[in-house]
mmCIF file of C-alpha atoms in Angstrom:
data_model
loop_
_atom_site.group_PDB
_atom_site.id
_atom_site.type_symbol
_atom_site.label_atom_id
_atom_site.label_comp_id
_atom_site.label_asym_id
_atom_site.label_seq_id
_atom_site.Cartn_x
_atom_site.Cartn_y
_atom_site.Cartn_z
ATOM 1 C CA MET A 88 170.966 133.301 -27.410
ATOM 2 C CA ILE A 89 170.738 129.568 -26.725
ATOM 3 C CA LEU A 90 173.262 128.927 -29.493
ATOM 4 C CA LEU A 91 175.720 131.314 -27.833
ATOM 5 C CA ARG A 92 175.319 129.569 -24.483
ATOM 6 C CA VAL A 93 175.942 126.219 -26.148
ATOM 7 C CA LEU A 94 179.062 127.613 -27.848
ATOM 8 C CA ASP A 95 180.256 129.081 -24.538
ATOM 9 C CA ARG A 96 179.776 125.756 -22.794
ATOM 10 C CA LEU A 97 181.461 123.748 -25.568
ATOM 11 C CA GLU A 98 184.409 126.121 -25.453
ATOM 12 C CA GLU A 99 184.757 125.670 -21.690
ATOM 13 C CA ILE A 100 184.363 121.881 -21.895
ATOM 14 C CA LEU A 101 186.972 121.624 -24.659
ATOM 15 C CA ILE A 102 189.517 123.713 -22.752
ATOM 16 C CA ALA A 103 188.959 121.890 -19.449
ATOM 17 C CA SER A 104 189.014 118.449 -21.095
ATOM 18 C CA LEU A 105 192.235 119.147 -22.968
ATOM 19 C CA MET A 106 193.861 120.548 -19.829
ATOM 20 C CA ALA A 107 192.799 117.562 -17.703
ATOM 21 C CA ALA A 108 193.790 114.986 -20.330
ATOM 22 C CA ALA A 109 197.200 116.583 -20.948
ATOM 23 C CA THR A 110 197.911 116.814 -17.211
ATOM 24 C CA LEU A 111 196.930 113.175 -16.653
ATOM 25 C CA LEU A 112 198.958 111.999 -19.641
ATOM 26 C CA ILE A 113 202.058 113.895 -18.512
ATOM 27 C CA PHE A 114 201.670 112.419 -15.007
ATOM 28 C CA VAL A 115 201.381 108.870 -16.401
ATOM 29 C CA ALA A 116 204.402 109.397 -18.678
ATOM 30 C CA VAL A 117 206.546 110.694 -15.804
ATOM 31 C CA VAL A 118 205.539 107.817 -13.512
ATOM 32 C CA HIS A 119 206.258 105.390 -16.356
ATOM 33 C CA ARG A 120 209.688 106.915 -16.915
ATOM 34 C CA TYR A 121 210.649 106.662 -13.245
ATOM 35 C CA ALA A 122 209.145 103.186 -12.880
ATOM 36 C CA SER A 123 211.281 102.054 -15.817
ATOM 37 C CA GLY A 124 214.354 102.818 -13.717
ATOM 38 C CA ILE A 125 213.312 100.345 -11.019
ATOM 39 C CA ASP A 126 214.698 96.874 -11.747
ATOM 40 C CA LEU A 127 211.634 95.093 -10.405
ATOM 41 C CA LEU A 128 209.198 97.127 -12.580
ATOM 42 C CA PHE A 129 211.316 97.300 -15.734
ATOM 43 C CA PRO A 130 209.899 94.129 -17.349
ATOM 44 C CA ILE A 131 206.371 95.531 -16.970
ATOM 45 C CA THR A 132 207.133 99.082 -18.112
ATOM 46 C CA GLN A 133 209.263 97.871 -21.033
ATOM 47 C CA ALA A 134 206.138 96.528 -22.737
ATOM 48 C CA ILE A 135 204.335 99.886 -22.410
ATOM 49 C CA HIS A 136 205.384 102.421 -25.035
ATOM 50 C CA LEU A 137 204.591 106.058 -24.283
ATOM 51 C CA SER A 138 206.895 107.692 -26.811
ATOM 52 C CA TRP A 139 203.858 109.397 -28.360
ATOM 53 C CA ALA A 140 202.720 111.049 -25.091
ATOM 54 C CA GLN A 141 204.911 114.127 -25.348
ATOM 55 C CA GLU A 142 203.798 114.884 -28.901
ATOM 56 C CA LEU A 143 200.133 114.465 -28.033
ATOM 57 C CA CYS A 144 200.487 116.747 -25.006
ATOM 58 C CA ILE A 145 202.087 119.436 -27.141
ATOM 59 C CA TYR A 146 199.193 119.262 -29.596
ATOM 60 C CA MET A 147 196.618 119.335 -26.801
ATOM 61 C CA PHE A 148 198.265 122.399 -25.251
ATOM 62 C CA VAL A 149 198.315 124.180 -28.626
ATOM 63 C CA TRP A 150 194.588 123.514 -29.120
ATOM 64 C CA MET A 151 193.913 124.538 -25.516
ATOM 65 C CA ALA A 152 195.864 127.787 -25.959
ATOM 66 C CA LYS A 153 194.052 128.749 -29.178
ATOM 67 C CA PHE A 154 190.602 128.158 -27.711
ATOM 68 C CA GLY A 155 191.696 129.540 -24.335
ATOM 69 C CA ALA A 156 192.606 132.824 -26.016
ATOM 70 C CA ALA A 157 189.060 133.089 -27.375
ATOM 71 C CA TYR A 158 187.719 132.309 -23.897
ATOM 72 C CA GLY A 159 189.967 135.050 -22.524
ATOM 73 C CA VAL A 160 188.492 137.628 -24.905
ATOM 74 C CA ARG A 161 184.946 136.604 -23.983
ATOM 75 C CA THR A 162 185.520 136.741 -20.221
ATOM 76 C CA GLY A 163 187.926 139.675 -20.067
ATOM 77 C CA ILE A 164 190.819 137.787 -18.454
ATOM 78 C CA HIS A 165 193.499 138.891 -20.923
ATOM 79 C CA VAL A 166 196.079 141.235 -19.449
ATOM 80 C CA GLY A 167 195.770 144.724 -20.856
ATOM 81 C CA VAL A 168 197.718 147.923 -20.392
ATOM 82 C CA ASP A 169 194.945 150.494 -20.253
ATOM 83 C CA VAL A 170 196.411 153.217 -18.057
ATOM 84 C CA LEU A 171 196.418 155.803 -20.853
ATOM 85 C CA VAL A 172 193.083 154.677 -22.299
ATOM 86 C CA ASN A 173 191.385 155.049 -18.908
ATOM 87 C CA ARG A 174 192.634 158.649 -18.629
ATOM 88 C CA LEU A 175 190.965 159.691 -21.886
ATOM 89 C CA ASP A 176 187.710 161.616 -22.125
ATOM 90 C CA PRO A 177 184.876 159.010 -21.873
ATOM 91 C CA ARG A 178 183.659 159.568 -25.455
ATOM 92 C CA LEU A 179 187.175 159.268 -26.887
ATOM 93 C CA ARG A 180 187.914 156.343 -24.563
ATOM 94 C CA ASN A 181 184.940 154.412 -25.923
ATOM 95 C CA LYS A 182 186.071 155.024 -29.511
ATOM 96 C CA VAL A 183 189.627 153.893 -28.740
ATOM 97 C CA ILE A 184 188.382 150.726 -27.015
ATOM 98 C CA LEU A 185 186.023 149.926 -29.887
ATOM 99 C CA PHE A 186 188.839 150.550 -32.385
ATOM 100 C CA GLY A 187 191.104 148.191 -30.430
ATOM 101 C CA LEU A 188 188.446 145.462 -30.345
ATOM 102 C CA LEU A 189 187.858 145.780 -34.084
ATOM 103 C CA CYS A 190 191.614 145.657 -34.724
ATOM 104 C CA GLY A 191 191.746 142.442 -32.690
ATOM 105 C CA ALA A 192 188.909 141.016 -34.785
ATOM 106 C CA LEU A 193 190.660 141.994 -38.026
ATOM 107 C CA PHE A 194 193.986 140.531 -36.900
ATOM 108 C CA THR A 195 192.474 137.203 -35.819
ATOM 109 C CA ALA A 196 190.418 137.018 -39.026
ATOM 110 C CA ILE A 197 193.617 137.446 -41.057
ATOM 111 C CA ILE A 198 195.439 134.793 -39.004
ATOM 112 C CA GLY A 199 192.439 132.473 -39.331
ATOM 113 C CA THR A 200 192.317 132.918 -43.108
ATOM 114 C CA MET A 201 196.048 132.370 -43.488
ATOM 115 C CA GLY A 202 195.808 129.312 -41.243
ATOM 116 C CA TRP A 203 192.873 127.991 -43.268
ATOM 117 C CA LYS A 204 194.862 128.326 -46.503
ATOM 118 C CA PHE A 205 197.788 126.529 -44.861
ATOM 119 C CA VAL A 206 195.541 123.680 -43.677
ATOM 120 C CA LEU A 207 193.965 123.347 -47.127
ATOM 121 C CA GLY A 208 197.463 123.043 -48.576
ATOM 122 C CA LEU A 209 198.270 120.234 -46.140
ATOM 123 C CA VAL A 210 195.096 118.248 -46.832
ATOM 124 C CA ASP A 211 196.375 117.014 -50.193
ATOM 125 C CA THR A 212 199.732 115.892 -48.792
ATOM 126 C CA ASP A 213 200.618 112.682 -46.996
ATOM 127 C CA GLN A 214 202.373 114.596 -44.241
ATOM 128 C CA THR A 215 201.861 113.087 -40.789
ATOM 129 C CA SER A 216 203.060 113.818 -37.286
ATOM 130 C CA PRO A 217 206.260 111.990 -36.264
ATOM 131 C CA ASP A 218 205.055 109.781 -33.387
ATOM 132 C CA LEU A 219 201.267 109.669 -33.639
ATOM 133 C CA GLU A 220 201.287 109.533 -37.436
ATOM 134 C CA ILE A 221 198.062 111.529 -37.694
ATOM 135 C CA PRO A 222 197.592 113.812 -40.693
ATOM 136 C CA SER A 223 199.348 117.133 -40.092
ATOM 137 C CA TRP A 224 196.336 119.129 -41.237
ATOM 138 C CA ILE A 225 194.404 117.909 -38.185
ATOM 139 C CA VAL A 226 197.093 119.282 -35.880
ATOM 140 C CA TYR A 227 197.213 122.651 -37.673
ATOM 141 C CA LEU A 228 193.422 122.948 -37.805
ATOM 142 C CA ALA A 229 193.688 124.579 -34.352
ATOM 143 C CA ILE A 230 194.993 127.755 -35.999
ATOM 144 C CA PRO A 231 192.005 128.651 -38.196
ATOM 145 C CA LEU A 232 189.372 127.300 -35.793
ATOM 146 C CA GLY A 233 190.831 129.031 -32.745
ATOM 147 C CA SER A 234 191.530 132.259 -34.637
ATOM 148 C CA TYR A 235 188.040 132.449 -36.148
ATOM 149 C CA LEU A 236 186.491 131.786 -32.729
ATOM 150 C CA MET A 237 188.668 134.518 -31.255
ATOM 151 C CA CYS A 238 187.587 136.877 -34.070
ATOM 152 C CA PHE A 239 183.960 136.072 -33.262
ATOM 153 C CA ARG A 240 184.608 136.782 -29.571
ATOM 154 C CA PHE A 241 186.205 140.148 -30.396
ATOM 155 C CA LEU A 242 183.160 141.056 -32.493
ATOM 156 C CA GLN A 243 180.830 139.822 -29.734
ATOM 157 C CA VAL A 244 182.586 141.974 -27.114
ATOM 158 C CA ALA A 245 182.694 144.965 -29.504
ATOM 159 C CA TRP A 246 178.955 144.660 -30.184
ATOM 160 C CA SER A 247 178.171 144.432 -26.480
ATOM 161 C CA PHE A 248 180.494 147.352 -25.685
ATOM 162 C CA ALA A 249 178.927 149.521 -28.409
ATOM 163 C CA ARG A 250 175.454 148.862 -26.969
ATOM 164 C CA THR A 251 176.153 148.975 -23.217
ATOM 165 C CA GLY A 252 179.556 150.613 -22.753
ATOM 166 C CA GLU A 253 180.590 147.640 -20.588
ATOM 167 C CA LEU A 254 183.557 145.384 -21.179
ATOM 168 C CA PRO A 255 183.736 141.857 -19.770
ATOM 169 C CA HIS A 256 185.446 142.071 -16.412
ATOM 170 C CA HIS A 257 187.133 139.360 -14.445
ATOM 171 C CA ASP A 258 187.585 139.809 -10.721
ATOM 172 C CA PRO A 259 190.549 137.612 -9.735
ATOM 173 C CA GLY A 260 189.426 137.737 -6.111
ATOM 174 C CA HIS A 261 186.006 136.249 -6.828
ATOM 175 C CA VAL A 262 185.527 132.495 -6.777
ATOM 176 C CA GLU A 263 182.236 131.207 -8.123
ATOM 177 C CA GLY A 264 180.228 129.532 -5.389
ATOM 178 C CA VAL A 265 182.140 131.206 -2.549
ATOM 179 C CA VAL A 266 180.073 133.646 -0.517
ATOM 180 C CA GLU A 267 181.924 136.857 0.253
ATOM 181 C CA SER A 268 179.946 138.209 3.219
ATOM 182 C CA PRO A 269 177.356 137.076 5.780
ATOM 183 C CA GLN A 270 174.700 139.275 4.158
ATOM 184 C CA ALA A 271 175.514 137.804 0.765
ATOM 185 C CA ALA A 272 175.142 134.331 2.295
ATOM 186 C CA ARG A 273 171.678 135.213 3.596
ATOM 187 C CA ASP A 274 170.692 136.713 0.245
ATOM 188 C CA LEU A 275 171.954 133.622 -1.581
ATOM 189 C CA ALA A 276 170.076 131.312 0.791
ATOM 190 C CA ALA A 277 166.864 133.327 0.342
ATOM 191 C CA GLU A 278 167.290 133.207 -3.421
ATOM 192 C CA GLU A 279 167.766 129.424 -3.333
ATOM 193 C CA ARG A 280 164.647 128.978 -1.172
ATOM 194 C CA SER A 281 162.557 131.060 -3.569
ATOM 195 C CA ARG A 282 163.410 128.772 -6.489
#
């Protein structure tokens, strides 16, 4: 259980770090581009080369998307069209949901395996990215790692659903740390005092 919490936390830290770094880098690159158009600042900005920033941001967003998809499976934030599934008899509904989760696990396992074979094929080449000149296999490693993590998350949700009948649910109206009613505020304060 501790290992799962560590994995959950690492996943969240990776996604948040990549998102923050990419946002900051894009901001710096845009400011640099506009500052280069100002005659007074041009001599300073001319010495700073940020031609690699766009490529790095693309790679960070790809990694963020692959790991974000796994996070979405774990937390239940993926959009799903379940109108027909929810109208089924509860026993049949549970089987259909479990089948869908297992199909998701199978699909991501296949994508992960194909991605792993692709990465292994790139390892022996001298192929590098255009601007950063890092080995291409490092860039493409997001595919097998993210897909295998997503497969694990599908299996984790399927296992939990088979045992409890509950799917992860995300309430878009709930913000962690925000108290939703006066009674909830009193309950939260009493809970904090008892710790």
